[in-house]
XYZ file of C-alpha atoms in Angstrom:
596
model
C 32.153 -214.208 282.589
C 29.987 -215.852 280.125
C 27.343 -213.515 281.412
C 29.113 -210.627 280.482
C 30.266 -211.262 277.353
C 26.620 -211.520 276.733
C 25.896 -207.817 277.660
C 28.723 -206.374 275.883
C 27.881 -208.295 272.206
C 23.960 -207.082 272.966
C 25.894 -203.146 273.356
C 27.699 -203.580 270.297
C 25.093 -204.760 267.993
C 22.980 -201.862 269.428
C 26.073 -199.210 268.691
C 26.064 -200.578 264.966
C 22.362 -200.058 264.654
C 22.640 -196.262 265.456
C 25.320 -195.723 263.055
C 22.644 -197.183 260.563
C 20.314 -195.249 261.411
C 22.459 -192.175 261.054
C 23.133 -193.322 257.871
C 19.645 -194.015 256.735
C 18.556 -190.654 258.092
C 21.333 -189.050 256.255
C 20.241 -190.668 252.940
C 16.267 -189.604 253.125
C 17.010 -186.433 253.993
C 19.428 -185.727 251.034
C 16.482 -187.789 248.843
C 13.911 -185.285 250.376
C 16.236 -182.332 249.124
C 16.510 -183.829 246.100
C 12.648 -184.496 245.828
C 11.996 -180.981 247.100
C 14.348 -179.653 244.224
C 12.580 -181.884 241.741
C 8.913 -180.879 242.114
C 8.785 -177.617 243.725
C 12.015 -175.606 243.660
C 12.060 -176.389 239.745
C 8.726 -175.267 239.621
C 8.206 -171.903 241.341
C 8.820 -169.965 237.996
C 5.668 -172.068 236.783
C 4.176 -170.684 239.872
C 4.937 -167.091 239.140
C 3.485 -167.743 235.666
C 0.062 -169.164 237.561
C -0.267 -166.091 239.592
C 0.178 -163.643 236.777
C -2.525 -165.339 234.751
C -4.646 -165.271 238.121
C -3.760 -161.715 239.268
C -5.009 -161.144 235.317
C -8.084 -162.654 235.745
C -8.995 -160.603 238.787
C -8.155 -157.430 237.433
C -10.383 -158.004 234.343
C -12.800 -159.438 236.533
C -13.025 -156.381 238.660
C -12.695 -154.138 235.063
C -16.252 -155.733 234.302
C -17.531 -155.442 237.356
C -16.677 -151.614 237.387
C -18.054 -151.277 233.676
C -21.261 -152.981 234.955
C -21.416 -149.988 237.643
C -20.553 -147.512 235.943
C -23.761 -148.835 232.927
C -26.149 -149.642 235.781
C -25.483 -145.829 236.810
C -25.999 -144.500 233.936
C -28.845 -146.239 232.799
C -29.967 -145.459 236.070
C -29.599 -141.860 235.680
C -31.593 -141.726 232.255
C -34.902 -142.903 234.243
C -34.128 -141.489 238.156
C -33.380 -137.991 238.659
C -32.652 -136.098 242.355
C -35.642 -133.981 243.517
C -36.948 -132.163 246.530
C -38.903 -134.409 249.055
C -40.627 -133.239 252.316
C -38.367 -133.056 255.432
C -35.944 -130.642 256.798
C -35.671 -127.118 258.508
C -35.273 -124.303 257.367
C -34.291 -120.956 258.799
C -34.425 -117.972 257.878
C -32.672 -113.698 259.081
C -35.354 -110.951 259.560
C -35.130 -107.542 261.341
C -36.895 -107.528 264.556
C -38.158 -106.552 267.335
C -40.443 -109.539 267.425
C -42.733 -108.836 270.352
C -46.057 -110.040 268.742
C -47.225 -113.131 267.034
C -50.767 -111.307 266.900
C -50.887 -110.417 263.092
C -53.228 -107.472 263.074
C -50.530 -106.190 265.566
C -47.446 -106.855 263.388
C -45.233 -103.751 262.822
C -41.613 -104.459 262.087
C -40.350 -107.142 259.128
C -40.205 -110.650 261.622
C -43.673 -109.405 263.166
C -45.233 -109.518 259.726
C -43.389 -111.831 258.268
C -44.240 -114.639 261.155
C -47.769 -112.997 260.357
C -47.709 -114.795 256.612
C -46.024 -118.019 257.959
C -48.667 -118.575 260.680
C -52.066 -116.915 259.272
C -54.409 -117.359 255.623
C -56.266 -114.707 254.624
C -59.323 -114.220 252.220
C -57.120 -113.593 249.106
C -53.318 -112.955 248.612
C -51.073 -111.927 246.230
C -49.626 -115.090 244.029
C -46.347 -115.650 241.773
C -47.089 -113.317 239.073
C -47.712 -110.665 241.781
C -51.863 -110.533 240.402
C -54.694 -110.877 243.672
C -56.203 -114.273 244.027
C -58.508 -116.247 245.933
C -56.322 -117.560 249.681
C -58.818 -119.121 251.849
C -61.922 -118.210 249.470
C -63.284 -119.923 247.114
C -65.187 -117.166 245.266
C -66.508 -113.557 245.087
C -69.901 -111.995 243.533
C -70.369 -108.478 242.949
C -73.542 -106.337 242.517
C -73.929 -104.325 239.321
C -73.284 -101.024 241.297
C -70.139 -102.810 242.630
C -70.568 -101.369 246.010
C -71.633 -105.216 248.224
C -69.081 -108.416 247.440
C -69.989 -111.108 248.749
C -67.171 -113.754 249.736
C -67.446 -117.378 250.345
C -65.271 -119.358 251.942
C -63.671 -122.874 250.806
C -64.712 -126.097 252.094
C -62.691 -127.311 255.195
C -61.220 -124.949 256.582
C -59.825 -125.832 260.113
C -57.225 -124.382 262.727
C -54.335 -125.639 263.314
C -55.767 -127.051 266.676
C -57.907 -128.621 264.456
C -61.416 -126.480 265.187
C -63.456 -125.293 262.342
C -62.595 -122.050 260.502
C -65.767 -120.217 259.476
C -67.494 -117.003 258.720
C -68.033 -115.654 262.467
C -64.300 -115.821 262.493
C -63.786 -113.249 259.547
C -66.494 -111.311 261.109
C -64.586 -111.266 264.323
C -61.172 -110.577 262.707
C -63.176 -107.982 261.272
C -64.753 -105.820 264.000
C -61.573 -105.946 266.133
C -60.259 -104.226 262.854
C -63.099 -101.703 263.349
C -62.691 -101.149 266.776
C -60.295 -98.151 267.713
C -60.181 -99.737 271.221
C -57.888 -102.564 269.648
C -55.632 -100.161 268.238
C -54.861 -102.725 264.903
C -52.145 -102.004 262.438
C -54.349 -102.630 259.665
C -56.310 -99.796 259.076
C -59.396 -98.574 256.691
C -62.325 -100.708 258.018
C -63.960 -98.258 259.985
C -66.000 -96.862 256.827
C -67.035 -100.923 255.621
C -69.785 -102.674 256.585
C -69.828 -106.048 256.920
C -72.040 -108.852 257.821
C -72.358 -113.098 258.155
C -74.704 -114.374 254.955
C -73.917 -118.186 256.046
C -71.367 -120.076 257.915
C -69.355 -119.980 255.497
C -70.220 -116.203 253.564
C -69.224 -112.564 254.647
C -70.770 -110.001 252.637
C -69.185 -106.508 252.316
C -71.285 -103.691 251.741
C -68.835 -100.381 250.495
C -70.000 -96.149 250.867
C -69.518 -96.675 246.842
C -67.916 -98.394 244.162
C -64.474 -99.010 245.039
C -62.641 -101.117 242.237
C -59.333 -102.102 243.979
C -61.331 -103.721 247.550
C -60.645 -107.414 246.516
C -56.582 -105.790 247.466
C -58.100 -104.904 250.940
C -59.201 -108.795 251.569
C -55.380 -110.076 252.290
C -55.648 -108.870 255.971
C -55.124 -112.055 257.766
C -57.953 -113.972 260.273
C -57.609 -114.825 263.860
C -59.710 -117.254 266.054
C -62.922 -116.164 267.599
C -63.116 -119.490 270.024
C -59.823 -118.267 271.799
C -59.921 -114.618 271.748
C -64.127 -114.122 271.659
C -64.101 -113.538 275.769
C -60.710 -111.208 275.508
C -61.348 -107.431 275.853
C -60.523 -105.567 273.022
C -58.264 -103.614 275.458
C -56.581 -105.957 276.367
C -55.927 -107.974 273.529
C -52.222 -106.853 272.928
C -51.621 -108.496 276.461
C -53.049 -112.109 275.353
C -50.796 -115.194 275.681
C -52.112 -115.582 272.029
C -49.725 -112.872 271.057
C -47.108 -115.370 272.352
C -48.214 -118.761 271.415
C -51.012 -118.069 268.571
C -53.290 -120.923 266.886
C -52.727 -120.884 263.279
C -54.358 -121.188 259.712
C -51.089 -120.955 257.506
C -48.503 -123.203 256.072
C -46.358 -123.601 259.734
C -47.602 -123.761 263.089
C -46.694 -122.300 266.349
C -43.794 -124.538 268.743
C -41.527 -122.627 270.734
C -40.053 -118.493 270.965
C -36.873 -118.538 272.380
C -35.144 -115.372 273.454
C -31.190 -116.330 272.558
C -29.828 -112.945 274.219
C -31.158 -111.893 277.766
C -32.205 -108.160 276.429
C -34.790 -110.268 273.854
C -32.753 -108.178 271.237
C -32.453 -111.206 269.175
C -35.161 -114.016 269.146
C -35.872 -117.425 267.348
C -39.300 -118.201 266.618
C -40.014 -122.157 265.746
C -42.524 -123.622 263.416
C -43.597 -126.980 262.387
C -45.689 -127.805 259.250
C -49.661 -127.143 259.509
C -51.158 -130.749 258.917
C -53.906 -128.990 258.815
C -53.593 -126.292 256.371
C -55.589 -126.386 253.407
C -52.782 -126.068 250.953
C -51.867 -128.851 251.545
C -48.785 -130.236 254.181
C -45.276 -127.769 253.511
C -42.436 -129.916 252.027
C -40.067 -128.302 255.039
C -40.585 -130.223 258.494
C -39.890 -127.248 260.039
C -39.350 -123.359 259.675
C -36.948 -121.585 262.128
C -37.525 -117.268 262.010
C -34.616 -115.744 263.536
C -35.105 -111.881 264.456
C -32.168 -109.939 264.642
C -31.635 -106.058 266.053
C -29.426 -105.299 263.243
C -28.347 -105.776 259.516
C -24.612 -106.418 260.608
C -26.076 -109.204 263.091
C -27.644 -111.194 259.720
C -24.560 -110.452 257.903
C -22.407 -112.252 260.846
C -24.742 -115.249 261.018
C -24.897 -115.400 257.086
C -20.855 -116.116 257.633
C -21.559 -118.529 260.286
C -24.339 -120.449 258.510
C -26.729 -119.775 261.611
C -29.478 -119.122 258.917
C -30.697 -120.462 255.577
C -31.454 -117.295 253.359
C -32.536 -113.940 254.138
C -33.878 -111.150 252.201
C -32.569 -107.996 254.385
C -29.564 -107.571 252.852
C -27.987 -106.564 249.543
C -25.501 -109.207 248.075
C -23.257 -106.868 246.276
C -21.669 -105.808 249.798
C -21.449 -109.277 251.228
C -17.517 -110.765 251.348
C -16.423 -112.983 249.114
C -16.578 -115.810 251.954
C -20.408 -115.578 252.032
C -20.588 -115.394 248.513
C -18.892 -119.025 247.760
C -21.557 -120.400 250.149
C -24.618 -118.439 249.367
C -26.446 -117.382 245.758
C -28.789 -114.414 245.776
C -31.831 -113.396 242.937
C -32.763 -109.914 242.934
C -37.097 -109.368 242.610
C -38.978 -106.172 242.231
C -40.748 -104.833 244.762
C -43.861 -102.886 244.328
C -43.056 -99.806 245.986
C -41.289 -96.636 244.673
C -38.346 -94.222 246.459
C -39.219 -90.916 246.469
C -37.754 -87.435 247.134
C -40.969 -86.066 248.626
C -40.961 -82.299 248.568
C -43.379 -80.371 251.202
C -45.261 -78.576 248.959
C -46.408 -76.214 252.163
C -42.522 -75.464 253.155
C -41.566 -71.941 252.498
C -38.998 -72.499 249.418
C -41.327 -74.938 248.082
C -44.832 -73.965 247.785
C -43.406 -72.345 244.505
C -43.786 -74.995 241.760
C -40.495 -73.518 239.563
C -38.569 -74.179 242.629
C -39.976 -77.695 243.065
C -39.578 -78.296 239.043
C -35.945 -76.699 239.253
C -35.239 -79.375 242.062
C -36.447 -82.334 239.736
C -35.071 -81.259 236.709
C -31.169 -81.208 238.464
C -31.401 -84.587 239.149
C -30.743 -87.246 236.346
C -32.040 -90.295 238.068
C -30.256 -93.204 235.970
C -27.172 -91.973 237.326
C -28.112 -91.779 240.959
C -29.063 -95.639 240.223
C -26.296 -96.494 239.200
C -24.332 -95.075 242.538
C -26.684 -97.322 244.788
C -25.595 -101.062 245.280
C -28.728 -102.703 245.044
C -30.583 -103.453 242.153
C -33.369 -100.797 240.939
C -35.602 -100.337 238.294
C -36.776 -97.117 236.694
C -40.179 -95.509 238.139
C -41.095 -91.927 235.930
C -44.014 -91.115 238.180
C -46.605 -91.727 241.452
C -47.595 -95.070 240.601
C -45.841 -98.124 238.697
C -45.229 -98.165 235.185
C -46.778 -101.431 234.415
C -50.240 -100.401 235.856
C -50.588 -97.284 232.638
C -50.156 -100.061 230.128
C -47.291 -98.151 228.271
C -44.453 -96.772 230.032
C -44.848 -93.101 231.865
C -42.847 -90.026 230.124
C -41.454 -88.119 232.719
C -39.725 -84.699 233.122
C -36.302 -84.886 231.058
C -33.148 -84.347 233.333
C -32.228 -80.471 232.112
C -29.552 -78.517 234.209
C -30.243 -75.284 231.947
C -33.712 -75.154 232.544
C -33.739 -75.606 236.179
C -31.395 -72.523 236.325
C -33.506 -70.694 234.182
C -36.492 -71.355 236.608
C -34.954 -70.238 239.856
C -33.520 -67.108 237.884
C -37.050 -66.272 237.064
C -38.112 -66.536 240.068
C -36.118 -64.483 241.880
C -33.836 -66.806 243.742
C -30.214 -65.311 242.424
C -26.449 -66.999 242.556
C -25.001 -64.628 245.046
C -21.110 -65.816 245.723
C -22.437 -69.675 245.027
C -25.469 -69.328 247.074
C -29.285 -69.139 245.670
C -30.884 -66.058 247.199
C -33.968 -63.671 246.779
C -32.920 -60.331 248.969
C -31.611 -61.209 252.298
C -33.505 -64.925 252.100
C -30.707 -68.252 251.110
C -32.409 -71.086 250.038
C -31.254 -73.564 251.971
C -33.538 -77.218 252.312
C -34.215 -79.162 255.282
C -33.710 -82.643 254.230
C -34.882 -85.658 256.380
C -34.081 -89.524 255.534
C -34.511 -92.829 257.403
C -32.137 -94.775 258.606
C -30.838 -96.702 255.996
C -27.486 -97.144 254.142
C -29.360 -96.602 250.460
C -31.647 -93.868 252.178
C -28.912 -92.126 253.011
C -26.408 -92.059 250.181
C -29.778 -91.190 248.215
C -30.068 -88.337 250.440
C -26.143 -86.954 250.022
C -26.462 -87.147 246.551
C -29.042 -85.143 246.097
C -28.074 -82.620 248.486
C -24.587 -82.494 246.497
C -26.284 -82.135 242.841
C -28.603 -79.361 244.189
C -25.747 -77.338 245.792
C -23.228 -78.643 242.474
C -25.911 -77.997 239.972
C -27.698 -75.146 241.595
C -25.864 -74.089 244.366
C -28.934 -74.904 246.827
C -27.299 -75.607 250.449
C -28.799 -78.632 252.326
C -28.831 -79.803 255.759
C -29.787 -83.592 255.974
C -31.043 -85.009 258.764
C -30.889 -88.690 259.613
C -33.962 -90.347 261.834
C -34.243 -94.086 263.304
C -37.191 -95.754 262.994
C -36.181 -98.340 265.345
C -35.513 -95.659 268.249
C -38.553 -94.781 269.738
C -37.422 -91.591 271.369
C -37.017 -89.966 268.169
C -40.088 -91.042 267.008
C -40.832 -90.377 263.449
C -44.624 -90.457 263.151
C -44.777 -87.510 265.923
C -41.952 -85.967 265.055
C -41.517 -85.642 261.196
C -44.438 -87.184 259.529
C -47.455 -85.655 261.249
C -45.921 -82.107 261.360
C -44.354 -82.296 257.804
C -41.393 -81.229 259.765
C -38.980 -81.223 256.563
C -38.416 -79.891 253.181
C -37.679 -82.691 251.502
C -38.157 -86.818 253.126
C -36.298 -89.339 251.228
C -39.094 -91.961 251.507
C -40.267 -95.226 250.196
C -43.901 -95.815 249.127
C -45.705 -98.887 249.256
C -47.551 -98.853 245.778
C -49.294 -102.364 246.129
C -50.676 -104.987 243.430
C -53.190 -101.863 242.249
C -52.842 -98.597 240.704
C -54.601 -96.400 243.102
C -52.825 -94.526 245.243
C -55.451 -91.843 246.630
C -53.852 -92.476 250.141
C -50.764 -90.839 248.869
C -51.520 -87.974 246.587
C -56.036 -86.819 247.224
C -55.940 -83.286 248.875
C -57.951 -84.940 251.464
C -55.506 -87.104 252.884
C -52.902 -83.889 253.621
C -53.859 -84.142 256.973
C -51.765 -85.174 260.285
C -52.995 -88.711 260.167
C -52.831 -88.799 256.416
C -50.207 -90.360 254.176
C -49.892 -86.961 251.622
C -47.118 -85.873 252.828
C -46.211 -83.670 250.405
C -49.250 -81.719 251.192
C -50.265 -82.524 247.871
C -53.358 -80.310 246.397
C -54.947 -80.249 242.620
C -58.399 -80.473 242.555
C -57.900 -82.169 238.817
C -55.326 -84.839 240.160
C -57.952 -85.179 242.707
C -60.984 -85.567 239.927
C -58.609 -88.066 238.050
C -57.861 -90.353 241.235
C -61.630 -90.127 242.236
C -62.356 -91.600 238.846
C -59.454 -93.767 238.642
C -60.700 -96.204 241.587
C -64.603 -95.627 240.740
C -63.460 -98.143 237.304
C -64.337 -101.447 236.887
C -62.807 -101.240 233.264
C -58.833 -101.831 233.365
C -58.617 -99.379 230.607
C -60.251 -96.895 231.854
C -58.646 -96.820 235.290
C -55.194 -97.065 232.999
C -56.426 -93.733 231.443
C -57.128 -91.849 234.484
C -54.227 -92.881 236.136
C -52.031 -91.833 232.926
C -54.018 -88.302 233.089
C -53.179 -88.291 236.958
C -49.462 -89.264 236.350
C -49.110 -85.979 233.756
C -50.698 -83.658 236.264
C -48.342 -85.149 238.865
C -45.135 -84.562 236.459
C -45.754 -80.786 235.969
C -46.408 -80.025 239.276
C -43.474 -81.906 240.416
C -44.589 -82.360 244.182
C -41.700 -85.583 244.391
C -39.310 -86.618 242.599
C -39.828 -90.349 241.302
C -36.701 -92.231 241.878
C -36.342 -95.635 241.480
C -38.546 -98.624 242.114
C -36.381 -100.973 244.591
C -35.525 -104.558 244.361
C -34.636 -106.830 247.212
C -31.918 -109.494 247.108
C -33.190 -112.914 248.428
C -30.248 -114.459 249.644
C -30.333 -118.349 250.112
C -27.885 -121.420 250.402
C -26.935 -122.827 247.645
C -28.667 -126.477 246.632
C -32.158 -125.232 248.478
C -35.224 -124.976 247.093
C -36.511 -121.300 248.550
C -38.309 -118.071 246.428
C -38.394 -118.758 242.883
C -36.443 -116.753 241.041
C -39.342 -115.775 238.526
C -41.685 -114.846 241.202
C -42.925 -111.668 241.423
C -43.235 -109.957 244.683
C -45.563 -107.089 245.658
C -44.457 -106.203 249.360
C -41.423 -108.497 250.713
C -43.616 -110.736 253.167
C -45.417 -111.833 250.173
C -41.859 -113.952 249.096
C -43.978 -116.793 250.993
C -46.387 -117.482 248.650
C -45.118 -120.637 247.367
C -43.193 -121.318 250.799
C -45.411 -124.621 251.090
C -43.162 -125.988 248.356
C -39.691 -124.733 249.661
C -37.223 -127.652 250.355
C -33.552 -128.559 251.498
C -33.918 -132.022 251.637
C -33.340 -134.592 248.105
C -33.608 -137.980 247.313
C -33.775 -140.170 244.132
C -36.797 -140.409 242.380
C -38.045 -142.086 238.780
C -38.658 -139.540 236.305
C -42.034 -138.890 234.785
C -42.911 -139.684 231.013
């Protein structure tokens, strides 16, 4: 019993213990609430205060630290500027065919124009559109100015890295010559030419010619891979294909992108070893199209950097907003070339009645490209003062077909039972054409002359023009375009001589005084006096009226914007010459410090 009593007094002290301990637990926690009230519920709007002041801090912090930017940007900006640097591709949209990288075989616009990317010449036409030396380094001329003698510059290498030297012009040279090779590049046949050193040519001329440093720009191929070729069968060559170069770019890869070859891509790479010096661009993508509406299509897909085969007036408004275009003078001239053999117009009236209907300013201002005005058979700028040509007069032109017989009979010019009616031929071409329809409607409008215009393709070689219209002087009257060059001679197009089937008068041109004045004009050292015989040639030319002057073109080169590509001040003599600065063309930019 005693035991047990034991046990039970040992259970209720332990029972009394818990309840203190409840107690005691109760007590600290309501001292912990209180605590907790105290020191940190009390508090918290103290907090708040604390993070305002920090969230203040930061924010002025990050103020300064923005200001600081923003100064270290500008104050960057006054001594750094953005500038071209080397790197980058660039392509660029050109008419083909492009069957031949051989560039004394070049024909069509890619042809020639991969002919000025890939090969240097003796002398080439520069910015200002005046001749100057390419790859020589000088010229000396005799005092009867019929030898030159033309040395080369220093250093002169391939782009396989093999020395370019005198036996290479003098190859280049007598493949030009040789009628087996059948060259593009014609007019060497009557030069003679010979090696003075390994690195002098000297060119011995019939007689004084004053324009021949023009004929130097024909471009030079390499004797060490073509020397054992055939001239016959040089056209067949895997150079044609894969050429070694002396230009800015150098020959990697042509790619036919279509399986009829219509459309090609021809890649270059910089020339390391050209002597201009290393192109900015990396490399230099030529893509050759069959058609203008195939440039105009990748121009709206960005397939290609710039081109200068179209006219940016007619591109959409989609192409416009990604592409900028500057408009440059070309040294040619758009005629209406009247076949002075032709049964209406061996009569000069007829052919001054013609001119005189046509008021030229306005038929510029109908075309969508850009022109400039040309008064005569060579350029304006070449006479030193500008041309006078014959006045647009309606009256008179009647008054000269009246006198001569041809008579308005119901709206129709005729002498007896004869109509006057013209055979008019143009090329294909949108400009060509519209050219052509105007004039045909201000003849039959003005002078009720009836026209039937005829429309060839150069590019289809069934119709072939040369056979078919040129050598015959199958027409009346060809809407043509004239390449008038960096000099003002232009025997080629107006001498009696060269009225011949393989000659370029096609007007059948004949004055033995025009003659006697071109003779003289390209005999002249003197500027002056070749500007005087050329202004005495250009009067001649205006009252016999054998063409009709009508504009001197421009071309549009159209580009991306933010590129560096033809300057816009450049002047250009024939379109392939837009590469003369192409060395320094760019798409790529990076920060650089500015120059004092």
């Amino acid at each position: 019993m005693s035991s047990d009593n034991s046990s039970w007094n040992r259970f209720a002290r332990l029972k009394v213990s818990s309840k203190d301990v409840n107690k005691r637990l109760r007590k600290i926690e309501k001292g912990s609430l209180r605590h907790a009230h105290k020191f940190v519920t009390s508090r918290l709007d103290r907090l708040s205060n604390v993070r305002r002041r920090v969230s203040v801090w930061i924010i002025l912090v990050l103020v300064m630290i923005g200001a600081s930017a923003v100064q270290w940007h500008i104050s960057r900006n006054s001594f750094t500027t953005m500038a071209y640097t080397s790197g980058g591709s660039y392509s660029e949209g050109v008419l083909g065919p492009l069957e031949n990288l051989n560039p004394i075989f070049a024909k069509t616009n890619a042809e020639k124009s991969a002919a000025k990317l890939l090969f240097s010449s003796l002398y080439r036409y520069d910015s200002t559109g005046n001749i100057k030396a390419d790859m020589a380094d000088s010229v000396s001329v005799n005092d009867k100015e019929t030898e030159y003698t033309v040395k080369l510059k220093k250093g002169l290498k391939w782009s396989d890295g093999q020395d370019l030297t005198a036996d290479d012009v003098i190859f280049t040279l007598k493949l030009l010559a040789n009628p087996e090779v059948g060259a593009e590049i014609s007019g060497w046949k009557s030069i003679k030419f010979e090696k003075v050193s390994d690195d002098s040519v000297k060119f011995i001329l019939p007689s004084s010619y004053s324009p021949f440093v023009h004929a130097l720009t024909f471009p030079i191929i390499p004797k060490h891979i073509l020397k054992d070729v055939k001239p016959s069968n040089l056209r067949e060559h895997d150079f044609n294909k894969s050429p070694i170069s002396s230009g800015p770019f150098a020959f990697r890869l042509l790619q036919n992108v279509t399986s009829d070859g219509s459309k090609k891509v021809l890649y270059l790479q910089s020339n390391s070893n050209y002597y201009g010096g290393t192109p900015k661009l990396e490399r230099f993508q030529l893509y050759a199209y069959p058609t203008q509406d195939d440039i105009a299509k990748s121009l709206r897909t960005r397939e290609i950097t710039g081109t200068p085969e179209l006219i940016y007036n007619d591109q959409s408004a989609e192409v416009k907003s990604m592409y900028v275009a500057e408009a440059h003078s070309l040294n040619n001239g758009v005629y209406a070339l009247f076949n002075n053999n032709s049964q209406f117009l061996r009569s000069k009236a007829v052919r001054q009645a013609l001119s005189l209907s046509v008021d030229t300013s306005k038929l510029r201002q109908s075309l969508s490209l850009s022109t400039e005005e040309l008064s005569g058979p060579t350029l304006n700028k070449f006479l030193g003062k500008s041309s006078n040509s014959s006045s647009y007069d309606v009256k008179k032109a009647k008054s000269l077909l009246d006198a001569e017989g041809w008579k308005n009979v119901n709206n129709v010019r005729q002498k007896g039972n004869d109509k006057l009616k013209l055979n008019v031929v143009v090329l294909k071409n949108s400009n060509y054409e519209k050219v052509a329809r105007y004039l045909a409607q201000v003849w039959y409008d003005e002078l009720n002359i009836e026209s039937d215009i005829k429309v060839v393709d150069p590019n289809d070689a069934t119709q072939n023009i040369l056979q078919t219209v040129l050598q015959p002087r199958n027409f009346d009257v060809l809407v043509y375009e004239l390449s008038l060059g960096g000099d003002p001679d232009v025997y080629a197009y107006w001498h009696s001589s060269q009225a011949t089937n393989n000659g370029l008068n096609f007007s059948n041109y004949n004055n033995a005084i025009a003659d006697d004045a071109l003779e003289s004009g390209r005999s002249k050292i003197s500027a002056k006096q070749r500007a005087d015989r050329y202004a005495k040639f250009t009067a001649i030319w205006q009252a016999d009226a054998p063409a009709i002057a009508l504009y001197q073109p421009k071309f549009d080169y159209i580009h991306i914007r933010n590129v560096k590509a033809l300057d816009a001040s450049t002047e250009v003599i024939n379109p392939v010459d837009r590469y003369v600065d192409v060395q320094y063309w760019a798409t790529e930019k990076k920060s650089v410090y500015k120059t004092p």
